[in-house]
Tab-separated table of C-alpha atoms in Angstrom:
chain	number	residue	atom	x	y	z
W	1	MET	CA	0.020	0.091	-0.079
W	2	ALA	CA	1.811	2.902	-1.319
W	3	ASN	CA	2.646	5.697	1.582
W	4	GLU	CA	1.046	8.183	-0.590
W	5	ASP	CA	-2.321	7.115	-0.108
W	6	ILE	CA	-1.874	6.607	3.195
W	7	ALA	CA	-0.736	10.469	3.737
W	8	LEU	CA	-3.631	11.444	1.592
W	9	MET	CA	-6.068	9.736	3.398
W	10	ALA	CA	-4.672	10.607	7.091
W	11	HIS	CA	-4.751	13.912	5.744
W	12	LEU	CA	-8.340	13.644	5.437
W	13	MET	CA	-9.406	11.811	8.653
W	14	ARG	CA	-7.559	14.649	10.587
W	15	ARG	CA	-9.470	17.636	8.891
W	16	ALA	CA	-12.641	16.036	8.551
W	17	GLY	CA	-12.292	13.745	11.693
W	18	PHE	CA	-10.164	13.228	14.696
W	19	GLY	CA	-7.663	11.328	13.020
W	20	ALA	CA	-7.682	7.273	12.390
W	21	THR	CA	-5.315	4.385	13.544
W	22	ARG	CA	-2.746	3.082	10.747
W	23	ALA	CA	-5.312	-0.084	10.576
W	24	GLU	CA	-7.940	2.276	9.927
W	25	LEU	CA	-6.251	4.428	7.666
W	26	GLU	CA	-5.330	1.062	5.284
W	27	ALA	CA	-9.166	-0.093	5.758
W	28	ARG	CA	-9.963	2.635	4.499
W	29	VAL	CA	-7.396	3.513	1.926
W	30	ALA	CA	-8.552	0.031	0.262
W	31	LYS	CA	-11.974	0.733	0.365
W	32	GLY	CA	-10.980	4.068	-1.760
W	33	TYR	CA	-11.038	7.760	-1.577
W	34	GLU	CA	-14.701	8.658	-2.632
W	35	ALA	CA	-16.268	5.690	-1.240
W	36	THR	CA	-14.810	7.080	2.469
W	37	VAL	CA	-15.631	11.010	1.469
W	38	GLU	CA	-19.398	9.365	1.121
W	39	GLU	CA	-19.349	7.685	4.460
W	40	LEU	CA	-17.996	10.472	5.671
W	41	LEU	CA	-20.616	13.176	4.750
W	42	SER	CA	-23.540	10.209	4.704
W	43	PRO	CA	-22.552	7.870	7.577
W	44	GLU	CA	-24.329	4.639	8.380
W	45	ALA	CA	-22.421	3.264	11.046
W	46	PRO	CA	-25.007	3.799	14.543
W	47	ALA	CA	-24.790	6.714	16.737
W	48	LEU	CA	-23.287	6.389	19.902
W	49	ASP	CA	-25.438	5.172	23.015
W	50	ARG	CA	-25.961	8.180	25.148
W	51	ASN	CA	-26.763	6.374	27.758
W	52	GLU	CA	-22.848	4.625	27.945
W	53	MET	CA	-21.522	6.992	30.337
W	54	MET	CA	-24.801	6.203	32.443
W	55	ARG	CA	-23.788	2.531	32.944
W	56	TYR	CA	-20.589	2.677	34.080
W	57	HIS	CA	-20.730	6.421	36.002
W	58	PRO	CA	-24.400	6.232	37.429
W	59	TRP	CA	-24.592	9.321	38.907
W	60	THR	CA	-25.102	10.958	35.929
W	61	TRP	CA	-29.004	10.177	35.581
W	62	ARG	CA	-31.371	13.040	35.212
W	63	PRO	CA	-32.350	15.792	35.942
W	64	GLY	CA	-29.656	17.311	36.860
W	65	THR	CA	-25.659	15.966	36.662
W	66	LEU	CA	-22.825	16.445	38.792
W	67	PRO	CA	-20.255	19.237	37.808
W	68	GLY	CA	-17.729	17.582	34.935
W	69	MET	CA	-19.771	14.702	33.660
W	70	GLY	CA	-21.133	16.890	30.235
W	71	ALA	CA	-17.161	17.159	29.560
W	72	ALA	CA	-16.696	14.323	30.320
W	73	GLU	CA	-19.321	12.628	28.166
W	74	TRP	CA	-18.669	14.654	25.264
W	75	LEU	CA	-14.981	13.574	25.397
W	76	HIS	CA	-15.840	10.165	25.081
W	77	ASP	CA	-18.022	10.562	22.030
W	78	LEU	CA	-14.939	12.565	20.705
W	79	ILE	CA	-12.793	9.603	21.195
W	80	ASN	CA	-15.101	6.758	20.502
W	81	THR	CA	-17.486	7.890	17.732
W	82	GLN	CA	-18.148	5.964	14.444
W	83	ARG	CA	-19.173	8.900	13.064
W	84	PRO	CA	-15.945	11.092	12.750
W	85	LEU	CA	-17.257	14.368	10.574
W	86	GLU	CA	-20.795	14.590	12.509
W	87	GLU	CA	-18.743	15.254	15.735
W	88	LYS	CA	-16.234	17.245	13.989
W	89	MET	CA	-19.049	19.106	12.840
W	90	ALA	CA	-20.756	19.201	16.320
W	91	LEU	CA	-17.114	20.571	17.724
W	92	PHE	CA	-17.679	23.661	14.599
W	93	TRP	CA	-20.638	24.294	15.289
W	94	HIS	CA	-19.775	24.412	19.668
W	95	GLN	CA	-17.453	26.910	18.607
W	96	VAL	CA	-19.560	29.447	16.565
W	97	PHE	CA	-22.883	29.150	18.844
W	98	ALA	CA	-20.705	29.431	21.824
W	99	THR	CA	-22.246	28.450	25.245
W	100	GLY	CA	-20.739	27.260	28.339
W	101	VAL	CA	-21.568	25.865	31.574
W	102	SER	CA	-19.919	29.149	33.360
W	103	LYS	CA	-23.611	30.551	33.222
W	104	VAL	CA	-26.187	28.033	31.729
W	105	ASP	CA	-25.280	25.608	34.705
W	106	HIS	CA	-26.862	22.996	33.221
W	107	TYR	CA	-24.679	20.158	31.891
W	108	ASP	CA	-27.660	17.936	30.266
W	109	ASP	CA	-29.411	21.342	28.788
W	110	VAL	CA	-25.635	21.728	27.015
W	111	MET	CA	-24.930	17.772	25.750
W	112	ASP	CA	-28.872	18.427	24.158
W	113	MET	CA	-27.650	21.600	22.288
W	114	ILE	CA	-24.119	18.897	20.849
W	115	VAL	CA	-26.997	16.309	19.723
W	116	LYS	CA	-29.048	19.211	18.011
W	117	PHE	CA	-25.564	20.204	16.204
W	118	ARG	CA	-25.207	16.063	15.319
W	119	ASP	CA	-28.559	16.037	14.006
W	120	LYS	CA	-28.493	19.500	12.448
W	121	GLY	CA	-24.839	20.358	11.718
W	122	MET	CA	-24.568	19.229	7.917
W	123	GLY	CA	-27.997	19.923	7.000
W	124	ASP	CA	-29.919	23.112	5.931
W	125	TYR	CA	-28.423	26.065	7.708
W	126	ARG	CA	-32.040	27.531	8.104
W	127	GLU	CA	-33.107	24.454	9.980
W	128	LEU	CA	-30.077	24.853	12.400
W	129	LEU	CA	-30.527	28.752	12.880
W	130	LEU	CA	-34.818	27.849	14.261
W	131	GLU	CA	-33.036	24.755	16.299
W	132	MET	CA	-30.833	27.671	18.162
W	133	ALA	CA	-33.087	30.330	18.658
W	134	LYS	CA	-35.601	27.758	20.585
W	135	ASP	CA	-32.515	25.747	22.462
W	136	PRO	CA	-33.117	26.204	26.338
W	137	ALA	CA	-29.245	26.938	26.901
W	138	MET	CA	-28.883	29.644	24.262
W	139	ILE	CA	-31.992	31.155	25.133
W	140	TYR	CA	-30.350	31.352	28.731
W	141	TRP	CA	-27.261	32.083	27.841
W	142	LEU	CA	-27.979	35.159	25.625
W	143	ASP	CA	-31.177	36.476	27.984
W	144	ASN	CA	-33.943	35.875	25.748
W	145	CYS	CA	-35.819	34.202	28.667
W	146	GLU	CA	-35.482	38.031	29.385
W	147	ASN	CA	-37.067	39.370	25.842
W	148	HIS	CA	-40.457	40.737	26.981
W	149	ALA	CA	-42.765	42.746	24.870
W	150	THR	CA	-42.572	45.383	27.037
W	151	ALA	CA	-39.163	45.533	27.512
W	152	VAL	CA	-36.929	44.174	24.758
W	153	ASN	CA	-33.211	42.712	25.366
W	154	GLU	CA	-31.166	42.465	22.002
W	155	ASN	CA	-28.266	40.248	23.250
W	156	TRP	CA	-29.496	37.431	21.527
W	157	GLY	CA	-31.257	39.593	18.462
W	158	ARG	CA	-27.586	41.110	18.498
W	159	GLU	CA	-25.482	37.889	18.136
W	160	LEU	CA	-27.391	36.356	15.680
W	161	LEU	CA	-26.528	38.856	13.646
W	162	GLU	CA	-22.929	39.421	14.567
W	163	LEU	CA	-21.576	36.091	15.017
W	164	PHE	CA	-23.995	33.777	13.798
W	165	SER	CA	-25.316	35.135	10.440
W	166	MET	CA	-24.367	37.979	8.587
W	167	GLY	CA	-21.598	39.183	10.441
W	168	VAL	CA	-20.735	43.440	11.332
W	169	GLY	CA	-21.406	45.701	8.261
W	170	ASN	CA	-24.369	43.813	7.147
W	171	TYR	CA	-26.987	45.167	9.415
W	172	THR	CA	-27.993	48.199	11.088
W	173	GLU	CA	-28.616	49.063	14.762
W	174	VAL	CA	-32.770	49.508	13.844
W	175	ASP	CA	-32.425	45.844	12.625
W	176	VAL	CA	-30.650	45.020	15.858
W	177	ARG	CA	-34.010	46.325	17.084
W	178	GLU	CA	-36.543	44.868	15.315
W	179	CYS	CA	-34.704	41.539	14.928
W	180	SER	CA	-34.939	41.351	19.252
W	181	ARG	CA	-38.764	42.416	18.992
W	182	ALA	CA	-39.579	39.812	16.685
W	183	PHE	CA	-38.275	37.263	19.631
W	184	THR	CA	-40.049	38.361	22.235
W	185	GLY	CA	-41.906	35.921	24.007
W	186	TRP	CA	-39.646	33.355	22.951
W	187	THR	CA	-38.205	31.448	26.414
W	188	ILE	CA	-38.176	28.741	28.740
W	189	ILE	CA	-39.777	26.531	31.165
W	190	PRO	CA	-39.280	25.577	33.835
W	191	LYS	CA	-37.914	28.142	35.726
W	192	LEU	CA	-36.762	26.201	38.411
W	193	PRO	CA	-34.677	26.799	41.122
W	194	ARG	CA	-31.437	24.920	41.188
W	195	GLY	CA	-31.128	22.210	43.246
W	196	PRO	CA	-28.687	20.099	45.393
W	197	ILE	CA	-27.359	18.134	42.204
W	198	GLY	CA	-28.462	19.962	39.551
W	199	ARG	CA	-31.124	21.564	37.512
W	200	HIS	CA	-34.161	20.128	36.148
W	201	ASP	CA	-34.511	20.254	32.373
W	202	TRP	CA	-35.515	23.212	30.493
W	203	PHE	CA	-37.817	23.174	27.511
W	204	PHE	CA	-38.645	25.873	24.624
W	205	GLU	CA	-42.031	27.546	25.148
W	206	TYR	CA	-43.325	30.194	23.368
W	207	ARG	CA	-45.429	32.840	24.891
W	208	GLU	CA	-48.131	34.752	23.020
W	209	ASP	CA	-49.185	36.966	25.323
W	210	ASP	CA	-45.367	38.330	25.689
W	211	HIS	CA	-44.712	38.737	22.177
W	212	ASP	CA	-44.452	42.276	20.411
W	213	ASP	CA	-47.193	41.766	17.638
W	214	GLY	CA	-46.512	44.874	16.281
W	215	GLU	CA	-45.125	45.711	12.865
W	216	LYS	CA	-41.375	45.305	12.142
W	217	THR	CA	-38.877	46.458	10.037
W	218	PHE	CA	-36.049	44.271	9.343
W	219	LEU	CA	-33.590	44.053	6.458
W	220	GLY	CA	-36.070	46.009	4.089
W	221	VAL	CA	-38.907	43.823	5.355
W	222	THR	CA	-41.862	45.032	7.107
W	223	GLY	CA	-44.624	43.257	8.351
W	224	ASN	CA	-45.754	41.579	11.609
W	225	LEU	CA	-42.120	39.250	12.170
W	226	ASN	CA	-41.943	36.440	14.415
W	227	GLY	CA	-38.285	35.210	15.043
W	228	GLU	CA	-39.124	32.387	12.203
W	229	ASP	CA	-39.720	35.439	9.520
W	230	ILE	CA	-36.426	36.887	11.182
W	231	ILE	CA	-34.592	33.824	9.968
W	232	ARG	CA	-35.755	33.629	6.637
W	233	ILE	CA	-35.253	36.820	5.774
W	234	ILE	CA	-31.020	36.069	7.331
W	235	CYS	CA	-30.957	33.575	5.006
W	236	ASP	CA	-31.760	34.779	1.932
W	237	GLN	CA	-29.231	37.270	2.699
W	238	PRO	CA	-25.980	36.591	0.439
W	239	ALA	CA	-23.636	38.072	3.483
W	240	THR	CA	-24.880	34.979	5.638
W	241	ALA	CA	-23.515	32.256	3.326
W	242	ASN	CA	-20.120	34.244	2.896
W	243	PHE	CA	-19.887	34.379	6.857
W	244	VAL	CA	-20.973	31.008	7.389
W	245	CYS	CA	-18.357	29.846	5.075
W	246	ARG	CA	-15.954	31.793	6.485
W	247	HIS	CA	-15.856	29.823	9.491
W	248	LEU	CA	-15.738	26.542	7.590
W	249	TYR	CA	-12.895	27.429	5.774
W	250	ASN	CA	-11.400	29.062	9.402
W	251	PHE	CA	-12.129	25.523	11.230
W	252	PHE	CA	-11.207	22.597	8.370
W	253	VAL	CA	-8.614	24.572	6.254
W	254	ALA	CA	-6.663	27.280	7.144
W	255	ASP	CA	-6.603	29.937	10.030
W	256	GLU	CA	-8.582	33.549	9.329
W	257	ALA	CA	-8.042	36.433	11.095
W	258	GLN	CA	-9.954	36.565	14.319
W	259	VAL	CA	-13.800	37.043	13.647
W	260	PRO	CA	-13.931	40.402	15.240
W	261	ALA	CA	-11.967	41.305	12.249
W	262	TRP	CA	-13.952	40.182	9.383
W	263	SER	CA	-15.820	43.676	8.727
W	264	VAL	CA	-12.274	45.096	7.869
W	265	THR	CA	-9.656	42.079	6.958
W	266	PRO	CA	-10.596	40.240	3.347
W	267	PRO	CA	-10.641	36.533	3.451
W	268	LYS	CA	-7.171	34.835	2.606
W	269	ASP	CA	-8.424	33.086	-0.408
W	270	PRO	CA	-11.827	34.501	-1.266
W	271	GLU	CA	-12.670	32.314	-4.232
W	272	ALA	CA	-12.819	29.280	-2.024
W	273	ILE	CA	-14.914	30.680	-0.063
W	274	ASP	CA	-17.366	32.575	-2.729
W	275	LEU	CA	-17.311	28.625	-4.183
W	276	LEU	CA	-18.653	27.300	-1.092
W	277	ALA	CA	-21.188	29.902	-0.269
W	278	THR	CA	-22.628	29.178	-3.317
W	279	THR	CA	-22.867	25.890	-2.363
W	280	LEU	CA	-24.454	26.359	0.836
W	281	ARG	CA	-26.840	28.676	-1.235
W	282	GLU	CA	-28.213	26.119	-3.313
């Protein structure tokens, strides 16, 4: 078996996964490069059993966990997954949609977010954005549970535009305000205090009586806009595909400038970003 073939496959598995053993590389080379790429994109291997950690560490039962078990569970999955690109994409999206137990204080709900990244991370970006807008950990992390019709909180709306979709320079402060108004009433239940061993599970709740149902104008579109409308409008903007694909390039291909500098620093390889963005829009 040619060393060049092994080296090429090793490069693929480092970029699209977390590396591979010599035996795994030889098996994949025998299978073929294109077949391996197809398997990575459409894995048939079963997902890991989320209850496996509980069998060995029964104190991870729900509701609530002991500190650290969320990180241990995911590290176990990163090491043992048979669906490496799916798990690598979950790691990528966790970097983009950054949340942390430091504020959320809820390992189970942070792990639930990781599961959503696995389920939606290689599909329609519009669906992923909607999942994140309804995700309890994200809602708590960016204070949308404090976003009310009579007292708008702009934290989620601003981060959605600045870090999760279009990037700085492609929207106005008015757009931030109108976006935030559209997500009023998107909150979580139950809001119970922390127990001695953790929190009870949170769930998304849409409270119509707390939603601002007035007319809004967002990125030139006027109407009685709700959160779903905002996400649809965002995903129709060319800037969104370019911004998301620059994230992908930065993570999988080569280091870019830090995200806050993207509005004033052009991509290293604009042709690659354009190619990726065209594919994403299609």
